[in-house]
Short mmCIF file of C-alpha atoms (C1' of nucleotides) in Angstrom, two decimals:
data_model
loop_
_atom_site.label_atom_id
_atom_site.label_comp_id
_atom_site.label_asym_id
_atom_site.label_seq_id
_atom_site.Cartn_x
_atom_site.Cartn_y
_atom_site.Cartn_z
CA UNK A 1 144.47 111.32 26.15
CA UNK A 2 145.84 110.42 29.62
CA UNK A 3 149.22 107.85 29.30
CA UNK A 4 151.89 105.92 30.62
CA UNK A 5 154.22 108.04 28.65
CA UNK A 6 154.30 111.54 29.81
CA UNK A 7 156.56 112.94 27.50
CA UNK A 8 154.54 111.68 24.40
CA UNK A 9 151.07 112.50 26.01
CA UNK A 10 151.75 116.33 26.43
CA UNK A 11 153.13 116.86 23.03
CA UNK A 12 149.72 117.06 21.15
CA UNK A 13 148.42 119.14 23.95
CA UNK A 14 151.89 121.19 23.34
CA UNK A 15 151.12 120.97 19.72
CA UNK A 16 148.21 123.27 20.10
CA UNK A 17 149.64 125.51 22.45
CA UNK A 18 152.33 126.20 20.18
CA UNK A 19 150.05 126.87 17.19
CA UNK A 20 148.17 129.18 19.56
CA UNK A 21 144.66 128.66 18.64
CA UNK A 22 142.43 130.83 20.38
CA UNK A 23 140.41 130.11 23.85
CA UNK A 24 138.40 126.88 24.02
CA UNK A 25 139.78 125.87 20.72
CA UNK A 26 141.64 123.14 22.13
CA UNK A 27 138.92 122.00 24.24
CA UNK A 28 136.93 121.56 20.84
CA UNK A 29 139.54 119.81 19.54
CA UNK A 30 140.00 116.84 21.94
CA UNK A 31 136.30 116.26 22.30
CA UNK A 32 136.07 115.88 18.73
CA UNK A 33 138.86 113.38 18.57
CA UNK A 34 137.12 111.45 21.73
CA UNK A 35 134.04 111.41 19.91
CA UNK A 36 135.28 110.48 16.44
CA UNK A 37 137.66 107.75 17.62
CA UNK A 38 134.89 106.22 19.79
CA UNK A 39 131.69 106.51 17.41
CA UNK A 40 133.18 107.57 13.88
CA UNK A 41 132.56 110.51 12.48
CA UNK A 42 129.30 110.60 11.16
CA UNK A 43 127.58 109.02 14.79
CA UNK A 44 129.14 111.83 16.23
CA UNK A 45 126.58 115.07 16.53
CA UNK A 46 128.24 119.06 16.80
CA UNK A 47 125.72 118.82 19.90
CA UNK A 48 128.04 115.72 20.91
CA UNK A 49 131.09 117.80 20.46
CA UNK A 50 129.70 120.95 21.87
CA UNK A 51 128.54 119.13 25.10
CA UNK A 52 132.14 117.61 25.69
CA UNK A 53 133.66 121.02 25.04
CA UNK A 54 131.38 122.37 27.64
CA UNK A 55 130.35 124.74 24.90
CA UNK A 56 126.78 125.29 22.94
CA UNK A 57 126.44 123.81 19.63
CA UNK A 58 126.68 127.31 18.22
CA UNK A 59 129.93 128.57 19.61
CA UNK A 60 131.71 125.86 17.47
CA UNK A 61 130.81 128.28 14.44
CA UNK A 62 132.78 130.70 15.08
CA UNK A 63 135.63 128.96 15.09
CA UNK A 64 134.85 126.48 12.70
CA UNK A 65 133.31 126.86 9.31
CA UNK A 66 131.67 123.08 9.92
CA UNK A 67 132.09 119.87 11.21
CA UNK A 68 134.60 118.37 8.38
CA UNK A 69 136.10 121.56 8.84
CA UNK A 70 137.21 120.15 12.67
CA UNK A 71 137.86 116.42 11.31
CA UNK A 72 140.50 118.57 8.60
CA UNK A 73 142.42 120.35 11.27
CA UNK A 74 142.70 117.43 13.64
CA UNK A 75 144.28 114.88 10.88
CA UNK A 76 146.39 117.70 9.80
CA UNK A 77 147.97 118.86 12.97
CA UNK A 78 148.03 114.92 14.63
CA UNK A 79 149.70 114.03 11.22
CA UNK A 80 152.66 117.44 11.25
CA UNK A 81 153.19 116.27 15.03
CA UNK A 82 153.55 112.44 14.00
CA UNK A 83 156.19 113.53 11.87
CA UNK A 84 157.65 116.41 13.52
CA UNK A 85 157.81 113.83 16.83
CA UNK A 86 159.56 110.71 15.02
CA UNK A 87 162.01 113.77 13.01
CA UNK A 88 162.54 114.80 16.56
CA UNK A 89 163.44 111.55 18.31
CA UNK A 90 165.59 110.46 15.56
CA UNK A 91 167.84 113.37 15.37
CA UNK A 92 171.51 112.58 15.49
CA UNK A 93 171.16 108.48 15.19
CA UNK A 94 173.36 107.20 12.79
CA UNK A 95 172.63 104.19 11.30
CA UNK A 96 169.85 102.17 9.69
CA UNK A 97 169.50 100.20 12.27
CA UNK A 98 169.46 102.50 15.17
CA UNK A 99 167.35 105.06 13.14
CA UNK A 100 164.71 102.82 12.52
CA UNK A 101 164.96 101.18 16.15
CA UNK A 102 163.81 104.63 17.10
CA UNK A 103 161.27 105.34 14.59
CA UNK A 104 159.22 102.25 14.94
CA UNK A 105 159.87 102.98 18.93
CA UNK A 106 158.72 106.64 18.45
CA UNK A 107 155.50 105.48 15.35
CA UNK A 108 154.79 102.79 17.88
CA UNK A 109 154.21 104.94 21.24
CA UNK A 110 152.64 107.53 19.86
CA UNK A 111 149.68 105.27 18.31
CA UNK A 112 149.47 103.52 21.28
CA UNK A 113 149.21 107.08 23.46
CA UNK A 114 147.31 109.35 20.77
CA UNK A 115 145.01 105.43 19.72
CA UNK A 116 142.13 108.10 19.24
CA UNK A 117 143.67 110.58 17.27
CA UNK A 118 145.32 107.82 15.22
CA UNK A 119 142.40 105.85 14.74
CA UNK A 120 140.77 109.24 13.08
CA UNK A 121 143.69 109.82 10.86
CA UNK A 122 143.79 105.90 9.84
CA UNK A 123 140.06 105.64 9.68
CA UNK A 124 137.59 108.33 9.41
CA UNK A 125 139.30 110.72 6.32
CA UNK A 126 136.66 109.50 3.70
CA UNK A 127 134.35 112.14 5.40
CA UNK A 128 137.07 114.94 4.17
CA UNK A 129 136.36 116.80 0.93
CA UNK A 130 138.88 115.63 -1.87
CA UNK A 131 140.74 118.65 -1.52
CA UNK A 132 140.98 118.13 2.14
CA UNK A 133 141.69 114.38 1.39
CA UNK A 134 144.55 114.53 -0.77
CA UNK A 135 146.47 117.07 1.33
CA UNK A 136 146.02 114.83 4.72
CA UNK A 137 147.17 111.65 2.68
CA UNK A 138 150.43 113.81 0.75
CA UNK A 139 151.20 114.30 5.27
CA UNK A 140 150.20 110.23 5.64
CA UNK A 141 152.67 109.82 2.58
CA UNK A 142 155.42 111.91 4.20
CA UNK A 143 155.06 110.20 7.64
CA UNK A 144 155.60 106.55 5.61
CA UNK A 145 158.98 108.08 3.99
CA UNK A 146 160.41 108.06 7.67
CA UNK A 147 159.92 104.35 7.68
CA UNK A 148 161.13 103.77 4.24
CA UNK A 149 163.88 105.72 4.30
CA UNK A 150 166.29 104.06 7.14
CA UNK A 151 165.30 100.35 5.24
CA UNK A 152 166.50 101.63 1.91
CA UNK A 153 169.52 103.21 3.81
CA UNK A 154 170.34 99.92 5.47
CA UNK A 155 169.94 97.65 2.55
CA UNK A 156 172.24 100.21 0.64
CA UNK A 157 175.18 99.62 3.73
CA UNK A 158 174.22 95.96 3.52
CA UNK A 159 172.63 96.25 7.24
CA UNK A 160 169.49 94.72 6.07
CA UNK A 161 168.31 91.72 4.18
CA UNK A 162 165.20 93.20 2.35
CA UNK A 163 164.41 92.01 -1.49
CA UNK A 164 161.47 94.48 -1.60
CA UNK A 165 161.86 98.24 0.02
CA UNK A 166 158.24 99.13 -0.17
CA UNK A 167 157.04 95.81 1.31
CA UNK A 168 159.38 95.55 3.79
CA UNK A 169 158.12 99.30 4.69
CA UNK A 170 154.24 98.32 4.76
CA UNK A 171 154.82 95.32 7.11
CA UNK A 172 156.85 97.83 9.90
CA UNK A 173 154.10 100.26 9.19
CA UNK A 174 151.01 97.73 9.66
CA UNK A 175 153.03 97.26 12.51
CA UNK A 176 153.16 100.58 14.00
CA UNK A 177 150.09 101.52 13.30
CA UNK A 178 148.05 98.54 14.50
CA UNK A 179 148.68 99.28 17.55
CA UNK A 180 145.97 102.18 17.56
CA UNK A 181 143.59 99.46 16.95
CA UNK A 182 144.01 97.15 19.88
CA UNK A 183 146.07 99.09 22.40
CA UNK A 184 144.53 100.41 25.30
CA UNK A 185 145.89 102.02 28.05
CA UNK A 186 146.14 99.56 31.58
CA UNK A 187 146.72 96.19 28.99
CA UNK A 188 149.07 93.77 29.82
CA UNK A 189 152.04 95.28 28.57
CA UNK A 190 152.69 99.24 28.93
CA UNK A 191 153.07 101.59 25.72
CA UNK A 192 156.82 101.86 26.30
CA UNK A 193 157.21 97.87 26.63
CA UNK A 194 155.30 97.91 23.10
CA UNK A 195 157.23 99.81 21.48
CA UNK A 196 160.38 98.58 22.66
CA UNK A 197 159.06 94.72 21.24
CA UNK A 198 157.66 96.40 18.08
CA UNK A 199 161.06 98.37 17.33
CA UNK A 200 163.08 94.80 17.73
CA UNK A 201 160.43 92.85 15.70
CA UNK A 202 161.10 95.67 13.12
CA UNK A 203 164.72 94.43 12.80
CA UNK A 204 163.36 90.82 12.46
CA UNK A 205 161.54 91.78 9.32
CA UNK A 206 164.12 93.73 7.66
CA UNK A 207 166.67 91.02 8.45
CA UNK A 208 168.68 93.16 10.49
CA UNK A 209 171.94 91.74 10.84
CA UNK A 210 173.74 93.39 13.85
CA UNK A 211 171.27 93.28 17.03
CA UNK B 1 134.34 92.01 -4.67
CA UNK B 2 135.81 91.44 -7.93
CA UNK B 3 139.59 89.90 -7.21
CA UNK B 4 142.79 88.54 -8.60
CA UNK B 5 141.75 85.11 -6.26
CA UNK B 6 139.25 83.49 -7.86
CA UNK B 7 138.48 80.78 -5.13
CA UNK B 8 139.05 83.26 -2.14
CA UNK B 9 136.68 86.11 -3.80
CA UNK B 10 133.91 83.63 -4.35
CA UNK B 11 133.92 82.42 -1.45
CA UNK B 12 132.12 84.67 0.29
CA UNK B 13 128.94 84.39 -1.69
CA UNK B 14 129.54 81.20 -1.74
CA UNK B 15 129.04 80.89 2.30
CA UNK B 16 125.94 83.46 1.54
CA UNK B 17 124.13 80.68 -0.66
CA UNK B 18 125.64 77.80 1.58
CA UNK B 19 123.27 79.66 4.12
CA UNK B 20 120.33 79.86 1.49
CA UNK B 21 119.35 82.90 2.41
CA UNK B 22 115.97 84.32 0.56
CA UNK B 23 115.75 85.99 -2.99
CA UNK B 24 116.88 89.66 -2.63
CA UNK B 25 118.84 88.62 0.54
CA UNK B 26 122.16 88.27 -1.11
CA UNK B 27 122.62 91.74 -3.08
CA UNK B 28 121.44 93.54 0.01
CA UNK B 29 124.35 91.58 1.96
CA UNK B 30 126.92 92.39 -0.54
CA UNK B 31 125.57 95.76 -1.18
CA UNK B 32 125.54 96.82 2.61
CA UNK B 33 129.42 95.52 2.60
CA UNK B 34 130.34 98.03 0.27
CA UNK B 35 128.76 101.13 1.08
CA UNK B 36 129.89 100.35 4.97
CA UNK B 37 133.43 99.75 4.12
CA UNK B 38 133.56 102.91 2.00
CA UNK B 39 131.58 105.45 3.40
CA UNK B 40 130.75 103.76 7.21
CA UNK B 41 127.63 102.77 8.94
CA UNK B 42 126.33 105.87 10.30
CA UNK B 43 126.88 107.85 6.88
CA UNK B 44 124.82 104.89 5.12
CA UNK B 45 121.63 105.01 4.92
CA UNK B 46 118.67 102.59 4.26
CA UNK B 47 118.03 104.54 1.08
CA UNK B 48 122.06 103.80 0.03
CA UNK B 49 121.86 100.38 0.68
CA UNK B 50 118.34 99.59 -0.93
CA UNK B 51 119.19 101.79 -4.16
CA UNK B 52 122.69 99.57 -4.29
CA UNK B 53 120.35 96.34 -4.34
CA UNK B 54 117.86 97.52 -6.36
CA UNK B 55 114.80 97.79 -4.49
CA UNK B 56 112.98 100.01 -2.04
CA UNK B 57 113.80 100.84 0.96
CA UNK B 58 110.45 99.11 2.48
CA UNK B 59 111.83 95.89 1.28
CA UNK B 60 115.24 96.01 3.43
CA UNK B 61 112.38 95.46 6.55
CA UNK B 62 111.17 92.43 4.94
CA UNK B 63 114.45 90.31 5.58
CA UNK B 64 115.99 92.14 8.10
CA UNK B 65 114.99 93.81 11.50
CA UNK B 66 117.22 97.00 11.33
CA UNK B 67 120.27 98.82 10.11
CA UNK B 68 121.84 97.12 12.77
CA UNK B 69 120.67 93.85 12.29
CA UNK B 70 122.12 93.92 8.72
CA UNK B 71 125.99 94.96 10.23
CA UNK B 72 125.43 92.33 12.65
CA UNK B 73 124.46 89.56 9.91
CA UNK B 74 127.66 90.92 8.12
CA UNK B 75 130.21 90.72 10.73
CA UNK B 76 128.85 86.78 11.94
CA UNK B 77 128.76 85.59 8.38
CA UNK B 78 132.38 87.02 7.55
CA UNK B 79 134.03 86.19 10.28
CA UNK B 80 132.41 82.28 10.41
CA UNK B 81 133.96 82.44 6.67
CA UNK B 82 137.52 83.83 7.95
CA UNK B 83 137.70 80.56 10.34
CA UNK B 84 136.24 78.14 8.14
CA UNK B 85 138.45 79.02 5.33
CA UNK B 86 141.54 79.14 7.28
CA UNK B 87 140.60 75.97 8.98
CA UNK B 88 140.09 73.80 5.52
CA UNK B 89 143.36 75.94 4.20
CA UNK B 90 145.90 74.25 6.70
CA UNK B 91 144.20 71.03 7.46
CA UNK B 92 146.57 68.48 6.53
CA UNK B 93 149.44 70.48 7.44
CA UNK B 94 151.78 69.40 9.77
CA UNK B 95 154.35 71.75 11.68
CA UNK B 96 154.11 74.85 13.12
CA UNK B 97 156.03 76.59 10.11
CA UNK B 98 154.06 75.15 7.51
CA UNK B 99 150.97 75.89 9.58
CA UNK B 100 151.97 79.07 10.25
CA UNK B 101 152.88 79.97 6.87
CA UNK B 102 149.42 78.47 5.09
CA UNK B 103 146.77 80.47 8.08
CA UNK B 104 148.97 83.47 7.18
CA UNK B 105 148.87 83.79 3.93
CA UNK B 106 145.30 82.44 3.84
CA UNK B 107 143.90 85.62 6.32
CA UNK B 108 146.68 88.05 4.33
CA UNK B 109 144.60 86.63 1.27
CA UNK B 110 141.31 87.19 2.83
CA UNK B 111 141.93 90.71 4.18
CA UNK B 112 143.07 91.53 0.51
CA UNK B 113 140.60 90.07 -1.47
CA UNK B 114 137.60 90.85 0.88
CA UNK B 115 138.85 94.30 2.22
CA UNK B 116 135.73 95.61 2.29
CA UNK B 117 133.66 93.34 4.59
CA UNK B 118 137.31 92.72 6.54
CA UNK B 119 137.19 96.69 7.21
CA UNK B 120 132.95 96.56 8.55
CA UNK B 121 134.50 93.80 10.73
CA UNK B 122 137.15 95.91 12.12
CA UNK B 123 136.31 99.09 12.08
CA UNK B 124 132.56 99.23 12.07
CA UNK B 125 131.51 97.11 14.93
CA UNK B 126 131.19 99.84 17.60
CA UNK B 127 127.47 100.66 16.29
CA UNK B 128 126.59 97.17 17.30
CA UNK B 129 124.43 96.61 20.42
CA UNK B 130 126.43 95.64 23.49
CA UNK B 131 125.06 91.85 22.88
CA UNK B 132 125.60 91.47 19.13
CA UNK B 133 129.45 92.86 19.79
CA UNK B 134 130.61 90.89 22.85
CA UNK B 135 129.16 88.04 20.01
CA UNK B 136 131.05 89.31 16.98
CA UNK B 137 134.07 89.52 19.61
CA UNK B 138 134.25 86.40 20.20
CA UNK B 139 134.29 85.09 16.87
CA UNK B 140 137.03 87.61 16.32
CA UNK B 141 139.22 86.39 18.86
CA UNK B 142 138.51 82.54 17.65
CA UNK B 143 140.01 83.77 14.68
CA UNK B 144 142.88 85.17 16.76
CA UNK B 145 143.51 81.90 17.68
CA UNK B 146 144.62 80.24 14.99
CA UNK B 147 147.41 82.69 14.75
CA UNK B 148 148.53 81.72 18.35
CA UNK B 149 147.85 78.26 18.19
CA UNK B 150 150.86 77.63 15.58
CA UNK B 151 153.28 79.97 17.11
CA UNK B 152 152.84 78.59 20.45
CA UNK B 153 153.45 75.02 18.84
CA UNK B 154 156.37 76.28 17.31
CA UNK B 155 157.74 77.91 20.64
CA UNK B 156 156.89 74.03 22.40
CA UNK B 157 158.93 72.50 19.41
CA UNK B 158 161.84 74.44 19.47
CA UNK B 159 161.25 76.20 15.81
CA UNK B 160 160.30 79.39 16.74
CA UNK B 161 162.17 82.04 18.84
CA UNK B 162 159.57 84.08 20.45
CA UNK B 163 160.12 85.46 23.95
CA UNK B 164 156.14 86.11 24.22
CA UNK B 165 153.38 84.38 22.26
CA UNK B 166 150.97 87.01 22.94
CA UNK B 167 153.09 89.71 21.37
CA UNK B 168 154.07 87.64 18.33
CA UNK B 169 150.42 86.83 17.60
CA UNK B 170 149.33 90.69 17.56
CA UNK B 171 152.28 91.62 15.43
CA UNK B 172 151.60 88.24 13.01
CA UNK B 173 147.59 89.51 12.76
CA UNK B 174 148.99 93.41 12.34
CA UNK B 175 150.79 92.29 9.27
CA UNK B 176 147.24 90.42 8.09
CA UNK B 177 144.55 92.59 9.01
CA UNK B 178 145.91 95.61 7.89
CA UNK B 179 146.39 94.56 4.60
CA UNK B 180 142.70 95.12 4.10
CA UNK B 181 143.46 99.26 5.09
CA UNK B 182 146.15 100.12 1.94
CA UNK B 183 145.29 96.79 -0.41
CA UNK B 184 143.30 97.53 -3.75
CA UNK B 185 142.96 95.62 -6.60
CA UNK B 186 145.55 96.53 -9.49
CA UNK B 187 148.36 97.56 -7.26
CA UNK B 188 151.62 96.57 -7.87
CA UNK B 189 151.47 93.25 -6.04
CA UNK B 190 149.07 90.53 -6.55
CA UNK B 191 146.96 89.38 -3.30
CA UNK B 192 148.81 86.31 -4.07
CA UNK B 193 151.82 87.82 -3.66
CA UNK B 194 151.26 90.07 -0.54
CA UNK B 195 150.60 87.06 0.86
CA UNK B 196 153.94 85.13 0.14
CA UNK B 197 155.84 87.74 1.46
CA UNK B 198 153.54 87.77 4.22
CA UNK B 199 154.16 84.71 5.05
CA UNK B 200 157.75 84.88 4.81
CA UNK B 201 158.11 88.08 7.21
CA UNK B 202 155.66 86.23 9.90
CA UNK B 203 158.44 83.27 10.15
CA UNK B 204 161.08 86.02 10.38
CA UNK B 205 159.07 87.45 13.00
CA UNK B 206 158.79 84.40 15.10
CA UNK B 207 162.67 83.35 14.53
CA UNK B 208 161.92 80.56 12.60
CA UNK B 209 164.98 78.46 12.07
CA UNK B 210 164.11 76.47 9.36
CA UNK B 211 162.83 78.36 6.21
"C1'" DG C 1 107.07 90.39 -0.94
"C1'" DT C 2 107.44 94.71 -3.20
"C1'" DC C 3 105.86 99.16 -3.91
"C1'" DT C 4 104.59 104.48 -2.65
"C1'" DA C 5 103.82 107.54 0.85
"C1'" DT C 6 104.73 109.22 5.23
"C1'" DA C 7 105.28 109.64 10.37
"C1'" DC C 8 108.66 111.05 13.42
"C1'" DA C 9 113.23 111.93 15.34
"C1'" DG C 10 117.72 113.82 15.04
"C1'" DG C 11 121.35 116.66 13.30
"C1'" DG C 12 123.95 120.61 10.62
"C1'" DA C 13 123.94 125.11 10.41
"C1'" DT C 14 122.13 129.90 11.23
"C1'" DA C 15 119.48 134.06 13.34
"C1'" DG C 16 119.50 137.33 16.51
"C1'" DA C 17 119.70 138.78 21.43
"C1'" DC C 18 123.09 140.02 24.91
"C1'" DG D 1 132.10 135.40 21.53
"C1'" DT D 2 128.52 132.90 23.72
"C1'" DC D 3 123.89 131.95 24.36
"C1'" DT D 4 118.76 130.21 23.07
"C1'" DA D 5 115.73 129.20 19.57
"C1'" DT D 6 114.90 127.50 15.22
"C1'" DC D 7 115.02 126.36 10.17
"C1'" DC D 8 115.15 122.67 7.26
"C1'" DC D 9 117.00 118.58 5.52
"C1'" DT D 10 118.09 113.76 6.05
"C1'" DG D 11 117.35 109.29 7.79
"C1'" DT D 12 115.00 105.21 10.15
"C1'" DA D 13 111.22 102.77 10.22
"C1'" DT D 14 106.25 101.83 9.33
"C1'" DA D 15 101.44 101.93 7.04
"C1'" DG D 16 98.75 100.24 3.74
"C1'" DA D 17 97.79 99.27 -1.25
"C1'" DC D 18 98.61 95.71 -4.71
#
DNA sequence: GTCTATACAGGGATAGAC
DNA sequence: GTCTATCCCTGTATAGAC
């Protein structure tokens, strides 16, 4: 989870803190999302987990009622941080355009810094029980409505030249979140120089008028 | 593999008897596709797949060496197909824009219509042995390139606006390849027309002046 | 070339001591 | 609350008949 972001890298670590799970909780937790990112979640063993954690494969038990039980609670805290992170960043922009400048920024660094985590959220949630499914993709919904709502806002003021909201809003996602896929940390560009491209591109496909 | 693209969503058993592969060889190919994309390698089993095709799970061995071997078969065969159908899709077509706009909508297509074996082929290739990947990788990034190619024409011929090619070409195979994560069948768009609008945001994402 | 039966390994989850 | 040991199921791959 290390990063050329600081900021950005902490706050899932913070994340945890705040939601004060008990000792060696949090060590579970980011060796699972190593371990799912890299080999999926069924390759990945409680032994594997365990082992990272520096824990036996029974001590995940008791704080755990199973292994989907750990894939649950990591997509549903990554996914309330996604969206408590971009609500944060964006606070007190006015504007379509600046607002979603910021969120595609924000969307943008954080998939590039949290790739694993992301890559479990985007990827791995057909493991999760249906219950467990629908609530994680009601949070992916709510995370999308920060995208779609500054492009409806800016076609409303006549900022943006969109003839389809909900397109428009999957092409700046696929955007966003494609970055999880292929960024790695130590590429080319860094994750801030990403996001800054990504964020203008954004305006390019909404047919931004002012840039 | 059923689809609102009748040439695109044949095509891919198409290529599979182009190959004339055995009796039985076929259903296990398709059937393999499916249960990967939907459930992932690791949580398929040799039982899945042979009770898909309709035959024992003996008889996988008889055609193909392992579990393995039958990912690896996948991810050659669909990504040959990706390049060969782009390639006959824009042949003939001269300009960068017009290029650009017919291997666009032609992968958007192909990510839509074939989202299952275009999800094995991104998402699934990390149980592949270090060999058979740096293989499959290479065929990826051939396919990579005719997304640059254009857009690096169009930068040389003064159509396009695009400060770096690289970047444009990873935001240009975002919006493709990601199609095949949120596309089903019977959504409100048509495949066909995903892939219009595809097209048109990929020129607004390179600045192309003519449209 | 397809079947049934099975060898053998690995993994999820639990028991029970400390 | 953590450990070691283990139960028991599932899964890959093979043996051998037809």
């Amino acid at each position: 989870m290390e990063a050329d972001n600081p900021d950005l890298s902490t706050a899932f670590a913070e994340q945890i803190e705040r939601h004060r799970f008990p000792p060696g909780y949090r060590k579970v937790f980011l060796a699972a999302i190593e371990a799912f990112a890299e080999r999926g979640f069924h390759a990945t063993s409680t032994r594997d987990i365990a082992a990272r954690a520096g824990m036996s494969p029974a001590a995940l038990y008791v704080h755990f009622q199973s292994k989907e039980d750990v894939l649950y609670r990591i997509a549903v805290s990554a996914l309330e941080l996604t969206r408590d992170m971009v609500l944060a960043t964006t606070e007190g922009i006015d504007g379509p355009t600046g607002r979603l400048r910021a969120t595609v920024r924000a969307l943008t660094t954080w998939h590039a810094v949290h790739h694993a985590a992301a890559t479990v959220v985007l990827h791995e949630l057909a493991a999760l029980t249906p219950d467990h499914r629908a609530e994680v993709l009601r949070l992916r919904r709510s995370v999308d409505r920060l995208v779609s709502g500054p492009i409806a806002a800016g076609v409303r003021a006549g900022e943006f030249a969109v003839a389809d909201v909900g397109a428009a809003t999957l092409a700046v996602l696929s955007l966003c979140v494609d970055t999880a896929r292929w960024y790695r940390p130590g590429q080319r560009r860094s994750a801030r120089e990403i996001a800054e491209s990504h964020a203008e591109t954004a305006l390019r496909i909404v047919g931004a008028a002012v840039r």
